[in-house]
Amino acid sequence: MDLQNRARLARYPRKLPERWRGGVVAIGNFDGVHLGHAKVMEVARQVAGESPLVALSFYPHPIRVLRGGDEPRCISSVREKAERLAELGVEVLYLVHFTRAFSRLSAIEFITRVLVEAIGAKSVVVGEDVAVGHNREGNLDFLRRELPLHGIALHVVPRFEVNGSRAGSRAVRSYVEAGDVQDAAVLIGSPFTISARVGHGDKRGSAIGFPTANIAVGRRLIPKRGVYACLVEVEGKHYKAVANIGIRPTFNARDERLEVHILDFPPHSLYGKRMHVSFVARLREEKKFSSVEELCAQISRDVEAAREALAHGR
């Protein structure tokens, strides 16, 4: 997805240009941009009408700053967040660089400095569990009382559930970490996807007849180790694939990697290209094989299992 298909990125304390001021601001971390977030944006679009729609989010995750690095892995990168929010009608992703100094702002200071001075908000849309300012003092009751005093209307979106489960980032993360990519997709509204550039690997895949694209995931959330049926997009073209997440125990490796073998893919280089890997179904655990020949036989079975899973959308 190119820049034109992403929400424009602005960062605190920059003041938004006039063309984006005076609109609606939806507040949240928006990690993973799941169906709960989509509901918030649906309400925000209705409120905005022809006015600008701004999503206010935070980076890095506040827990990382407040707890010294003990933060959950991000479900989506800033780039992916901007892409998904644009699909939901957001024009600007206003990203607050969350620091310890920022965390000490009172809720009143958050309203005046961020919502009023920097963004020029006329309406704010939040979920029921909203909390802003030092020690999360700016809860829903606080915002209901204080925002109108600054000329800002407040709209609250009730808790949103899917099949009896709350559509929240915590639930999505839990499903992905357990390898349950199908239930994660139900809450997200689409398959869990990782987007990153293809890097160089050990070229073992090519040597045994199953070339793979190595995807650098950094501190991103990845599914539980194992083999998955996936859908892949590269340069606007879509392919079926089988992916392995793990440490390649047959070769006594130790570093964890995401390796993607694209089915029926024209033989040309993918190095340096951005790849979107969407996880459709988990096929099996990662395991160590007694020989390369045994591994190749299993990969052949994995390929057929992936074709079947993708043909049936599971």
Short mmCIF file of C-alpha atoms in Angstrom, two decimals:
data_model
loop_
_atom_site.label_atom_id
_atom_site.label_comp_id
_atom_site.label_asym_id
_atom_site.label_seq_id
_atom_site.Cartn_x
_atom_site.Cartn_y
_atom_site.Cartn_z
CA MET A 1 0.00 0.00 0.00
CA ASP A 2 1.46 3.37 -0.94
CA LEU A 3 1.45 6.64 1.00
CA GLN A 4 -1.78 7.82 -0.60
CA ASN A 5 -3.62 4.87 0.92
CA ARG A 6 -2.45 5.55 4.45
CA ALA A 7 -3.71 8.03 7.01
CA ARG A 8 -1.37 11.02 7.08
CA LEU A 9 0.96 10.94 10.06
CA ALA A 10 1.34 13.88 12.44
CA ARG A 11 3.16 13.88 15.76
CA TYR A 12 2.66 15.70 19.05
CA PRO A 13 3.39 18.51 19.86
CA ARG A 14 2.99 19.64 16.25
CA LYS A 15 -0.19 21.63 15.65
CA LEU A 16 -2.38 20.29 12.90
CA PRO A 17 -2.81 22.45 9.79
CA GLU A 18 -6.11 24.30 9.60
CA ARG A 19 -7.60 21.91 7.04
CA TRP A 20 -7.54 19.11 9.67
CA ARG A 21 -8.63 21.14 12.69
CA GLY A 22 -12.18 21.53 13.92
CA GLY A 23 -13.07 17.90 13.36
CA VAL A 24 -13.63 14.66 15.23
CA VAL A 25 -10.91 12.91 17.25
CA ALA A 26 -11.10 9.20 18.10
CA ILE A 27 -8.80 8.31 21.01
CA GLY A 28 -7.17 4.90 21.54
CA ASN A 29 -4.07 2.77 21.08
CA PHE A 30 -5.70 1.14 18.01
CA ASP A 31 -3.25 -1.76 18.17
CA GLY A 32 -4.34 -4.33 15.61
CA VAL A 33 -7.28 -2.16 14.49
CA HIS A 34 -9.87 -4.83 15.28
CA LEU A 35 -13.67 -4.78 15.01
CA GLY A 36 -14.00 -2.87 18.28
CA HIS A 37 -11.87 -0.10 16.79
CA ALA A 38 -13.87 -0.30 13.57
CA LYS A 39 -17.05 0.35 15.59
CA VAL A 40 -15.45 3.41 17.18
CA MET A 41 -14.53 4.71 13.73
CA GLU A 42 -18.00 4.00 12.39
CA VAL A 43 -19.46 6.26 15.07
CA ALA A 44 -16.71 8.83 14.52
CA ARG A 45 -17.43 9.00 10.77
CA GLN A 46 -21.12 9.53 11.45
CA VAL A 47 -20.31 12.34 13.88
CA ALA A 48 -17.72 13.89 11.55
CA GLY A 49 -19.86 14.17 8.44
CA GLU A 50 -17.78 16.37 6.16
CA SER A 51 -15.41 17.40 8.98
CA PRO A 52 -11.90 15.92 9.34
CA LEU A 53 -11.54 12.59 11.17
CA VAL A 54 -8.39 12.21 13.28
CA ALA A 55 -7.24 9.12 15.21
CA LEU A 56 -5.15 9.96 18.26
CA SER A 57 -2.81 7.18 19.31
CA PHE A 58 0.40 6.66 21.32
CA TYR A 59 3.90 5.38 20.53
CA PRO A 60 5.64 3.53 22.04
CA HIS A 61 3.05 1.56 23.99
CA PRO A 62 2.51 3.37 27.34
CA ILE A 63 3.24 0.16 29.26
CA ARG A 64 6.72 0.08 27.72
CA VAL A 65 7.48 3.49 29.18
CA LEU A 66 5.74 3.10 32.52
CA ARG A 67 6.97 -0.43 33.27
CA GLY A 68 10.42 -0.24 31.78
CA GLY A 69 10.06 -2.44 28.71
CA ASP A 70 7.54 -4.98 29.97
CA GLU A 71 5.12 -4.10 27.19
CA PRO A 72 3.13 -6.49 25.02
CA ARG A 73 4.44 -7.00 21.50
CA CYS A 74 2.72 -4.74 18.99
CA ILE A 75 -0.03 -6.37 16.94
CA SER A 76 0.50 -3.83 14.16
CA SER A 77 3.29 -1.46 13.19
CA VAL A 78 2.67 2.27 12.85
CA ARG A 79 2.62 1.83 9.06
CA GLU A 80 0.03 -0.96 9.25
CA LYS A 81 -2.03 1.04 11.71
CA ALA A 82 -2.06 4.03 9.35
CA GLU A 83 -3.11 1.79 6.44
CA ARG A 84 -5.94 0.11 8.32
CA LEU A 85 -7.23 3.35 9.83
CA ALA A 86 -7.32 4.93 6.37
CA GLU A 87 -9.57 2.06 5.24
CA LEU A 88 -11.91 3.08 8.08
CA GLY A 89 -12.07 6.70 6.92
CA VAL A 90 -9.36 8.28 9.08
CA GLU A 91 -7.52 11.17 7.43
CA VAL A 92 -4.83 11.77 10.05
CA LEU A 93 -3.10 9.50 12.55
CA TYR A 94 -1.97 11.90 15.27
CA LEU A 95 0.77 10.02 17.08
CA VAL A 96 1.77 11.09 20.58
CA HIS A 97 5.36 10.23 21.44
CA PHE A 98 4.64 8.71 24.83
CA THR A 99 7.39 9.57 27.30
CA ARG A 100 7.61 9.74 31.09
CA ALA A 101 7.29 13.52 30.83
CA PHE A 102 4.10 13.15 28.79
CA SER A 103 2.75 10.58 31.25
CA ARG A 104 2.93 13.23 33.97
CA LEU A 105 0.54 15.57 32.17
CA SER A 106 -2.69 15.95 34.12
CA ALA A 107 -5.96 15.13 32.41
CA ILE A 108 -6.74 18.85 32.16
CA GLU A 109 -3.36 19.47 30.53
CA PHE A 110 -4.05 16.63 28.09
CA ILE A 111 -7.30 18.30 27.08
CA THR A 112 -5.86 21.78 26.72
CA ARG A 113 -2.47 20.99 25.18
CA VAL A 114 -3.38 18.07 22.93
CA LEU A 115 -7.08 18.20 22.10
CA VAL A 116 -7.54 21.98 22.10
CA GLU A 117 -4.19 23.55 21.17
CA ALA A 118 -2.52 20.88 19.01
CA ILE A 119 -5.53 19.28 17.29
CA GLY A 120 -8.37 21.79 17.62
CA ALA A 121 -10.95 19.08 18.29
CA LYS A 122 -14.66 19.89 18.23
CA SER A 123 -15.82 16.36 19.08
CA VAL A 124 -14.17 13.35 20.72
CA VAL A 125 -15.18 9.70 20.31
CA VAL A 126 -14.02 7.13 22.88
CA GLY A 127 -14.76 3.67 24.23
CA GLU A 128 -16.19 3.12 27.70
CA ASP A 129 -12.78 2.22 29.18
CA VAL A 130 -11.08 5.46 28.16
CA ALA A 131 -8.58 7.07 30.53
CA VAL A 132 -6.15 9.91 29.84
CA GLY A 133 -3.72 11.97 31.88
CA HIS A 134 -1.49 11.19 34.85
CA ASN A 135 -2.51 8.02 36.70
CA ARG A 136 -5.40 7.64 34.21
CA GLU A 137 -7.33 10.32 36.11
CA GLY A 138 -9.21 11.43 33.00
CA ASN A 139 -11.81 8.68 33.01
CA LEU A 140 -15.20 8.73 31.33
CA ASP A 141 -16.93 10.71 34.11
CA PHE A 142 -14.10 13.24 34.04
CA LEU A 143 -14.34 13.71 30.27
CA ARG A 144 -18.12 14.05 30.41
CA ARG A 145 -17.69 16.85 32.90
CA GLU A 146 -14.66 18.67 31.46
CA LEU A 147 -14.79 18.42 27.67
CA PRO A 148 -17.95 20.55 27.23
CA LEU A 149 -16.20 23.31 29.21
CA HIS A 150 -13.67 23.47 26.38
CA GLY A 151 -16.29 23.42 23.63
CA ILE A 152 -15.74 19.74 22.82
CA ALA A 153 -18.63 17.30 22.44
CA LEU A 154 -18.12 13.76 23.77
CA HIS A 155 -19.47 10.60 22.12
CA VAL A 156 -19.10 7.25 23.89
CA VAL A 157 -19.14 3.91 22.04
CA PRO A 158 -20.44 1.01 24.18
CA ARG A 159 -18.37 -2.13 24.66
CA PHE A 160 -18.39 -4.14 21.43
CA GLU A 161 -18.54 -7.95 21.44
CA VAL A 162 -18.15 -10.62 18.75
CA ASN A 163 -19.70 -14.02 19.47
CA GLY A 164 -19.87 -13.16 23.16
CA SER A 165 -16.22 -12.07 23.40
CA ARG A 166 -15.01 -8.52 23.70
CA ALA A 167 -13.30 -7.35 20.53
CA GLY A 168 -10.17 -6.06 22.22
CA SER A 169 -6.43 -6.00 21.55
CA ARG A 170 -5.76 -8.20 24.58
CA ALA A 171 -8.00 -10.98 23.20
CA VAL A 172 -6.48 -10.69 19.71
CA ARG A 173 -2.98 -10.91 21.16
CA SER A 174 -3.91 -13.94 23.26
CA TYR A 175 -5.30 -15.81 20.24
CA VAL A 176 -2.26 -15.02 18.07
CA GLU A 177 0.21 -16.05 20.76
CA ALA A 178 -1.63 -19.38 21.08
CA GLY A 179 -1.49 -19.92 17.30
CA ASP A 180 -5.27 -19.59 17.02
CA VAL A 181 -5.16 -17.32 13.99
CA GLN A 182 -8.73 -18.18 12.98
CA ASP A 183 -10.31 -16.83 16.18
CA ALA A 184 -7.98 -13.82 15.98
CA ALA A 185 -9.31 -13.16 12.48
CA VAL A 186 -12.89 -13.20 13.80
CA LEU A 187 -12.09 -10.33 16.19
CA ILE A 188 -9.97 -8.40 13.70
CA GLY A 189 -12.47 -8.83 10.87
CA SER A 190 -9.72 -10.11 8.56
CA PRO A 191 -6.72 -12.45 8.86
CA PHE A 192 -3.92 -11.47 11.22
CA THR A 193 -1.26 -9.96 8.95
CA ILE A 194 2.42 -9.12 9.24
CA SER A 195 3.93 -6.66 6.75
CA ALA A 196 7.69 -6.30 6.41
CA ARG A 197 10.53 -6.35 3.92
CA VAL A 198 12.08 -9.60 2.75
CA GLY A 199 15.62 -10.16 3.96
CA HIS A 200 18.37 -12.67 3.30
CA GLY A 201 18.34 -16.07 4.96
CA ASP A 202 20.54 -19.17 4.91
CA LYS A 203 19.33 -20.25 1.43
CA ARG A 204 18.65 -23.74 2.80
CA GLY A 205 15.11 -23.62 1.42
CA SER A 206 16.33 -23.12 -2.12
CA ALA A 207 18.88 -25.91 -1.71
CA ILE A 208 16.16 -28.45 -0.79
CA GLY A 209 13.62 -27.29 -3.37
CA PHE A 210 11.44 -25.07 -1.20
CA PRO A 211 12.75 -21.49 -1.45
CA THR A 212 11.56 -19.18 1.30
CA ALA A 213 11.29 -15.46 1.88
CA ASN A 214 12.70 -14.45 5.25
CA ILE A 215 10.61 -11.79 7.00
CA ALA A 216 12.13 -9.61 9.70
CA VAL A 217 9.53 -9.12 12.45
CA GLY A 218 11.54 -7.25 15.11
CA ARG A 219 9.42 -6.69 18.21
CA ARG A 220 6.19 -7.44 16.38
CA LEU A 221 3.69 -9.96 17.66
CA ILE A 222 3.98 -13.26 15.79
CA PRO A 223 1.90 -16.43 16.05
CA LYS A 224 3.03 -19.42 18.10
CA ARG A 225 5.82 -21.47 16.53
CA GLY A 226 4.55 -23.82 13.87
CA VAL A 227 3.51 -24.14 10.25
CA TYR A 228 0.67 -22.04 8.78
CA ALA A 229 -1.35 -21.72 5.60
CA CYS A 230 -1.10 -18.10 4.47
CA LEU A 231 -2.11 -15.61 1.82
CA VAL A 232 0.62 -13.29 0.61
CA GLU A 233 0.64 -9.97 -1.21
CA VAL A 234 3.74 -8.65 -2.97
CA GLU A 235 3.65 -5.55 -5.18
CA GLY A 236 -0.12 -5.77 -5.48
CA LYS A 237 -0.15 -9.44 -6.53
CA HIS A 238 -1.67 -12.18 -4.38
CA TYR A 239 -0.36 -15.69 -3.79
CA LYS A 240 -0.99 -18.74 -1.64
CA ALA A 241 1.79 -19.76 0.72
CA VAL A 242 2.92 -21.93 3.59
CA ALA A 243 4.91 -20.32 6.40
CA ASN A 244 7.10 -21.62 9.20
CA ILE A 245 7.68 -19.76 12.43
CA GLY A 246 10.42 -21.17 14.59
CA ILE A 247 14.09 -21.97 15.04
CA ARG A 248 14.58 -24.66 12.35
CA PRO A 249 15.53 -27.44 14.81
CA THR A 250 16.42 -29.93 12.04
CA PHE A 251 19.42 -27.70 11.28
CA ASN A 252 20.17 -27.02 14.98
CA ALA A 253 19.46 -23.32 14.52
CA ARG A 254 18.49 -21.10 17.45
CA ASP A 255 17.24 -17.75 16.16
CA GLU A 256 13.49 -17.46 15.62
CA ARG A 257 12.38 -16.58 12.09
CA LEU A 258 9.32 -16.25 9.90
CA GLU A 259 9.98 -18.04 6.60
CA VAL A 260 7.42 -18.02 3.78
CA HIS A 261 7.31 -20.44 0.86
CA ILE A 262 5.05 -19.07 -1.87
CA LEU A 263 3.17 -21.68 -3.88
CA ASP A 264 3.35 -21.48 -7.69
CA PHE A 265 5.40 -18.28 -7.57
CA PRO A 266 7.41 -17.09 -10.60
CA PRO A 267 11.12 -17.55 -9.82
CA HIS A 268 12.40 -14.02 -9.32
CA SER A 269 14.00 -12.21 -6.43
CA LEU A 270 11.93 -10.92 -3.52
CA TYR A 271 14.80 -9.38 -1.58
CA GLY A 272 14.02 -5.92 -0.28
CA LYS A 273 10.38 -6.04 -1.32
CA ARG A 274 7.56 -5.45 1.16
CA MET A 275 5.49 -8.55 1.77
CA HIS A 276 2.11 -8.81 3.50
CA VAL A 277 1.67 -12.24 5.11
CA SER A 278 -1.89 -13.07 6.24
CA PHE A 279 -2.25 -16.15 8.46
CA VAL A 280 -5.29 -18.27 7.57
CA ALA A 281 -4.85 -21.55 9.47
CA ARG A 282 -2.36 -23.35 11.69
CA LEU A 283 -1.29 -26.68 10.19
CA ARG A 284 1.04 -28.22 12.77
CA GLU A 285 3.69 -27.73 15.44
CA GLU A 286 7.31 -27.12 14.51
CA LYS A 287 9.36 -30.29 15.00
CA LYS A 288 12.85 -31.66 14.50
CA PHE A 289 13.29 -34.28 11.76
CA SER A 290 15.93 -37.00 11.66
CA SER A 291 17.06 -36.08 8.15
CA VAL A 292 16.69 -33.47 5.43
CA GLU A 293 14.83 -36.04 3.32
CA GLU A 294 12.26 -36.54 6.08
CA LEU A 295 11.89 -32.76 6.38
CA CYS A 296 11.33 -32.42 2.61
CA ALA A 297 8.65 -35.10 2.68
CA GLN A 298 6.85 -33.25 5.48
CA ILE A 299 7.10 -29.91 3.67
CA SER A 300 5.47 -31.53 0.64
CA ARG A 301 2.61 -32.64 2.88
CA ASP A 302 2.46 -29.14 4.39
CA VAL A 303 2.12 -27.63 0.92
CA GLU A 304 -0.83 -29.88 0.12
CA ALA A 305 -2.41 -29.19 3.51
CA ALA A 306 -2.03 -25.45 2.89
CA ARG A 307 -3.65 -25.72 -0.52
CA GLU A 308 -6.61 -27.55 1.01
CA ALA A 309 -6.96 -25.11 3.91
CA LEU A 310 -6.82 -22.08 1.61
CA ALA A 311 -9.27 -23.65 -0.83
CA HIS A 312 -11.80 -24.01 1.97
CA GLY A 313 -10.99 -20.69 3.64
CA ARG A 314 -9.86 -22.26 6.89
#
